[in-house]
Amino acid sequence: ITSFISDRGCKSSQPIDMTFCEGACDTYSKYSASAASMHLACSDGTIKTYNYIYVDKCDCRTTSCGDVIHCSKNN
């Protein structure tokens, strides 16, 4: 999804790709994300730095259980 970012009266000058993971995994999901930032132009003429999370990759992982009490995640 490509969208403009707005925050407290400030807005991005260009749309950015809003990345996310979707769907379901049988056991648990893992994603790789990095911090990103951009400048927003505010209605009072100031520029504000806005930080957000950019998702690089989504993945499903399995969980192996030896018994009901103890489970471990496989990487």
N, CA, C and O atoms as a DFTB+ gen file, in Angstrom:
300 C
 N C O
     1  1       0.851      -1.170       0.000
     2  2       0.000       0.000       0.000
     3  2       0.901       1.238       0.000
     4  3       1.832       1.337       0.799
     5  1       0.621       2.158      -0.882
     6  2       1.339       3.424      -0.927
     7  2       0.441       4.506      -0.344
     8  3      -0.724       4.630      -0.720
     9  1       0.998       5.290       0.582
    10  2       0.170       6.269       1.278
    11  2       1.005       7.458       1.744
    12  3       2.206       7.332       1.985
    13  1       0.353       8.615       1.867
    14  2       0.978       9.764       2.502
    15  2       0.924       9.553       4.010
    16  3      -0.018       8.946       4.518
    17  1       1.915      10.045       4.718
    18  2       1.950       9.958       6.173
    19  2       1.506      11.292       6.751
    20  3       1.989      12.343       6.331
    21  1       0.594      11.258       7.708
    22  2       0.150      12.459       8.420
    23  2       0.294      12.224       9.912
    24  3      -0.027      11.147      10.416
    25  1       0.781      13.242      10.616
    26  2       0.935      13.131      12.062
    27  2       0.861      14.513      12.691
    28  3       1.730      15.351      12.450
    29  1      -0.160      14.756      13.491
    30  2      -0.334      15.996      14.257
    31  2      -0.186      17.255      13.396
    32  3       0.584      18.155      13.731
    33  1      -0.913      17.308      12.311
    34  2      -0.901      18.491      11.459
    35  2       0.254      18.565      10.484
    36  3       0.420      19.576       9.802
    37  1       1.058      17.515      10.403
    38  2       2.198      17.466       9.485
    39  2       1.958      16.350       8.470
    40  3       1.293      15.361       8.777
    41  1       2.504      16.510       7.253
    42  2       2.247      15.538       6.193
    43  2       3.495      15.332       5.342
    44  3       4.273      16.262       5.129
    45  1       3.679      14.105       4.860
    46  2       4.799      13.808       3.973
    47  2       4.571      14.459       2.615
    48  3       3.431      14.625       2.180
    49  1       5.657      14.824       1.953
    50  2       5.539      15.459       0.637
    51  2       5.328      14.428      -0.466
    52  3       4.837      14.756      -1.546
    53  1       5.702      13.178      -0.188
    54  2       5.547      12.095      -1.156
    55  2       4.935      10.883      -0.464
    56  3       5.118      10.698       0.739
    57  1       4.211      10.058      -1.212
    58  2       3.696       8.818      -0.610
    59  2       4.837       7.824      -0.401
    60  3       5.826       7.841      -1.134
    61  1       4.693       6.967       0.595
    62  2       5.685       5.922       0.836
    63  2       4.994       4.562       0.809
    64  3       3.781       4.463       0.989
    65  1       5.786       3.519       0.582
    66  2       5.270       2.150       0.626
    67  2       5.086       1.752       2.083
    68  3       6.048       1.732       2.851
    69  1       3.868       1.439       2.458
    70  2       3.563       0.976       3.806
    71  2       3.586      -0.548       3.767
    72  3       2.637      -1.172       3.292
    73  1       4.657      -1.144       4.262
    74  2       4.823      -2.589       4.195
    75  2       4.280      -3.247       5.457
    76  3       4.322      -2.666       6.542
    77  1       3.772      -4.464       5.301
    78  2       3.223      -5.198       6.429
    79  2       3.168      -6.671       6.070
    80  3       3.292      -7.039       4.902
    81  1       2.982      -7.505       7.069
    82  2       2.801      -8.940       6.866
    83  2       1.309      -9.241       6.950
    84  3       0.588      -8.630       7.739
    85  1       0.856     -10.181       6.137
    86  2      -0.543     -10.587       6.219
    87  2      -0.637     -12.090       6.050
    88  3       0.319     -12.736       5.622
    89  1      -1.785     -12.643       6.386
    90  2      -1.979     -14.082       6.315
    91  2      -1.775     -14.702       7.684
    92  3      -1.633     -13.998       8.683
    93  1      -1.762     -16.014       7.719
    94  2      -1.616     -16.730       8.982
    95  2      -0.577     -17.828       8.846
    96  3      -0.400     -18.400       7.771
    97  1       0.097     -18.114       9.929
    98  2       1.068     -19.203       9.981
    99  2       0.507     -20.295      10.890
   100  3      -0.274     -20.019      11.801
   101  1       0.913     -21.536      10.630
   102  2       0.440     -22.646      11.455
   103  2       0.950     -22.550      12.891
   104  3       0.223     -22.903      13.820
   105  1       2.176     -22.085      13.094
   106  2       2.705     -22.001      14.455
   107  2       2.955     -20.554      14.861
   108  3       2.165     -19.985      15.614
   109  1       4.030     -19.952      14.382
   110  2       4.241     -18.544      14.717
   111  2       4.888     -17.816      13.553
   112  3       5.522     -18.432      12.696
   113  1       4.727     -16.515      13.527
   114  2       5.269     -15.712      12.431
   115  2       6.492     -14.937      12.897
   116  3       6.635     -14.612      14.076
   117  1       7.365     -14.652      11.947
   118  2       8.572     -13.897      12.217
   119  2       8.728     -12.903      11.085
   120  3       8.510     -13.249       9.924
   121  1       9.100     -11.677      11.402
   122  2       9.336     -10.721      10.337
   123  2      10.592      -9.920      10.620
   124  3      10.991      -9.725      11.769
   125  1      11.200      -9.462       9.540
   126  2      12.396      -8.649       9.623
   127  2      11.991      -7.210       9.360
   128  3      11.402      -6.904       8.323
   129  1      12.302      -6.337      10.289
   130  2      11.903      -4.938      10.149
   131  2      13.088      -4.036      10.454
   132  3      13.981      -4.394      11.222
   133  1      13.081      -2.884       9.852
   134  2      14.120      -1.908      10.130
   135  2      13.478      -0.554      10.403
   136  3      12.384      -0.255       9.925
   137  1      14.177       0.245      11.175
   138  2      13.680       1.587      11.473
   139  2      13.931       2.484      10.267
   140  3      14.984       2.408       9.633
   141  1      12.984       3.308       9.965
   142  2      13.114       4.261       8.865
   143  2      12.595       5.606       9.352
   144  3      11.828       5.679      10.312
   145  1      13.018       6.655       8.689
   146  2      12.524       7.978       9.065
   147  2      12.327       8.826       7.820
   148  3      12.912       8.563       6.769
   149  1      11.503       9.834       7.956
   150  2      11.247      10.761       6.860
   151  2      10.889      12.113       7.458
   152  3      10.626      12.223       8.655
   153  1      10.882      13.135       6.622
   154  2      10.517      14.472       7.073
   155  2       9.078      14.770       6.688
   156  3       8.638      14.465       5.579
   157  1       8.354      15.370       7.624
   158  2       6.982      15.791       7.389
   159  2       6.927      17.315       7.430
   160  3       7.537      17.945       8.293
   161  1       6.197      17.893       6.496
   162  2       5.996      19.346       6.472
   163  2       4.763      19.678       7.300
   164  3       3.693      19.108       7.088
   165  1       4.917      20.598       8.239
   166  2       3.823      20.961       9.140
   167  2       3.126      22.236       8.672
   168  3       3.709      23.055       7.962
   169  1       1.879      22.386       9.081
   170  2       1.068      23.530       8.657
   171  2       1.618      24.865       9.160
   172  3       1.323      25.913       8.586
   173  1       2.420      24.831      10.235
   174  2       3.015      26.072      10.746
   175  2       4.350      26.409      10.081
   176  3       5.023      27.358      10.482
   177  1       4.737      25.622       9.055
   178  2       5.968      25.876       8.312
   179  2       7.187      25.125       8.806
   180  3       8.248      25.197       8.187
   181  1       7.057      24.405       9.909
   182  2       8.194      23.650      10.427
   183  2       8.281      22.278       9.763
   184  3       7.328      21.810       9.141
   185  1       9.439      21.651       9.909
   186  2       9.684      20.299       9.399
   187  2       9.890      19.389      10.605
   188  3      10.626      19.730      11.531
   189  1       9.239      18.238      10.588
   190  2       9.305      17.293      11.698
   191  2       9.841      15.960      11.191
   192  3       9.451      15.505      10.116
   193  1      10.726      15.335      11.950
   194  2      11.209      13.996      11.618
   195  2      10.209      12.974      12.149
   196  3       9.794      13.037      13.307
   197  1       9.830      12.041      11.296
   198  2       8.857      11.005      11.654
   199  2       9.532       9.652      11.507
   200  3      10.053       9.340      10.437
   201  1       9.535       8.843      12.558
   202  2      10.133       7.506      12.540
   203  2       9.045       6.456      12.396
   204  3       7.972       6.577      12.985
   205  1       9.329       5.422      11.607
   206  2       8.367       4.343      11.411
   207  2       9.110       3.037      11.150
   208  3      10.318       3.040      10.914
   209  1       8.392       1.938      11.191
   210  2       8.964       0.610      10.957
   211  2       8.683       0.186       9.525
   212  3       7.543       0.235       9.064
   213  1       9.733      -0.233       8.824
   214  2       9.616      -0.734       7.460
   215  2       9.846      -2.243       7.507
   216  3      10.925      -2.687       7.899
   217  1       8.856      -3.032       7.116
   218  2       8.965      -4.493       7.133
   219  2       9.689      -4.950       5.874
   220  3       9.238      -4.694       4.757
   221  1      10.825      -5.636       6.068
   222  2      11.631      -6.131       4.952
   223  2      11.174      -7.497       4.458
   224  3      11.160      -7.757       3.255
   225  1      10.797      -8.377       5.400
   226  2      10.509      -9.759       5.037
   227  2       9.567     -10.388       6.057
   228  3       9.652     -10.095       7.249
   229  1       8.672     -11.250       5.591
   230  2       7.768     -12.005       6.463
   231  2       8.076     -13.487       6.299
   232  3       8.477     -13.924       5.220
   233  1       7.891     -14.258       7.356
   234  2       8.223     -15.678       7.292
   235  2       7.403     -16.437       8.333
   236  3       7.029     -15.877       9.363
   237  1       7.127     -17.701       8.063
   238  2       6.486     -18.591       9.032
   239  2       7.531     -19.571       9.549
   240  3       8.376     -20.038       8.786
   241  1       7.477     -19.877      10.816
   242  2       8.396     -20.828      11.439
   243  2       7.597     -21.943      12.097
   244  3       6.455     -21.745      12.513
   245  1       8.209     -23.106      12.184
   246  2       7.545     -24.233      12.842
   247  2       8.001     -24.332      14.290
   248  3       9.056     -23.815      14.656
   249  1       7.212     -24.986      15.093
   250  2       7.535     -25.230      16.493
   251  2       7.525     -26.734      16.710
   252  3       6.555     -27.412      16.371
   253  1       8.615     -27.255      17.278
   254  2       8.651     -28.691      17.557
   255  2       8.434     -28.907      19.046
   256  3       9.056     -28.245      19.878
   257  1       7.557     -29.828      19.371
   258  2       7.221     -30.101      20.769
   259  2       7.559     -31.547      21.095
   260  3       7.065     -32.472      20.450
   261  1       8.409     -31.733      22.107
   262  2       8.743     -33.077      22.555
   263  2       7.676     -33.615      23.490
   264  3       7.339     -34.798      23.441
   265  1       7.153     -32.760      24.331
   266  2       6.056     -33.119      25.216
   267  2       5.145     -31.904      25.362
   268  3       5.440     -30.836      24.825
   269  1       4.089     -32.057      26.055
   270  2       3.092     -30.992      26.164
   271  2       3.632     -29.791      26.951
   272  3       3.223     -28.658      26.701
   273  1       4.534     -30.026      27.886
   274  2       5.002     -28.969      28.777
   275  2       6.100     -28.114      28.142
   276  3       6.140     -26.907      28.381
   277  1       6.988     -28.703      27.343
   278  2       8.149     -27.970      26.846
   279  2       8.165     -27.937      25.324
   280  3       8.174     -28.986      24.680
   281  1       8.169     -26.759      24.753
   282  2       8.248     -26.572      23.308
   283  2       9.400     -25.633      22.999
   284  3       9.713     -24.741      23.787
   285  1      10.026     -25.835      21.853
   286  2      11.095     -24.922      21.443
   287  2      10.870     -24.477      20.013
   288  3      10.325     -25.216      19.194
   289  1      11.297     -23.259      19.725
   290  2      11.156     -22.707      18.380
   291  2      12.361     -23.105      17.539
   292  3      13.502     -23.019      17.992
   293  1      12.098     -23.537      16.318
   294  2      13.169     -23.852      15.379
   295  2      13.474     -22.626      14.544
   296  3      12.555     -21.978      14.044
   297  1      14.744     -22.294      14.384
   298  2      15.129     -21.153      13.545
   299  2      15.517     -21.602      12.176
   300  3      15.870     -20.778      11.333
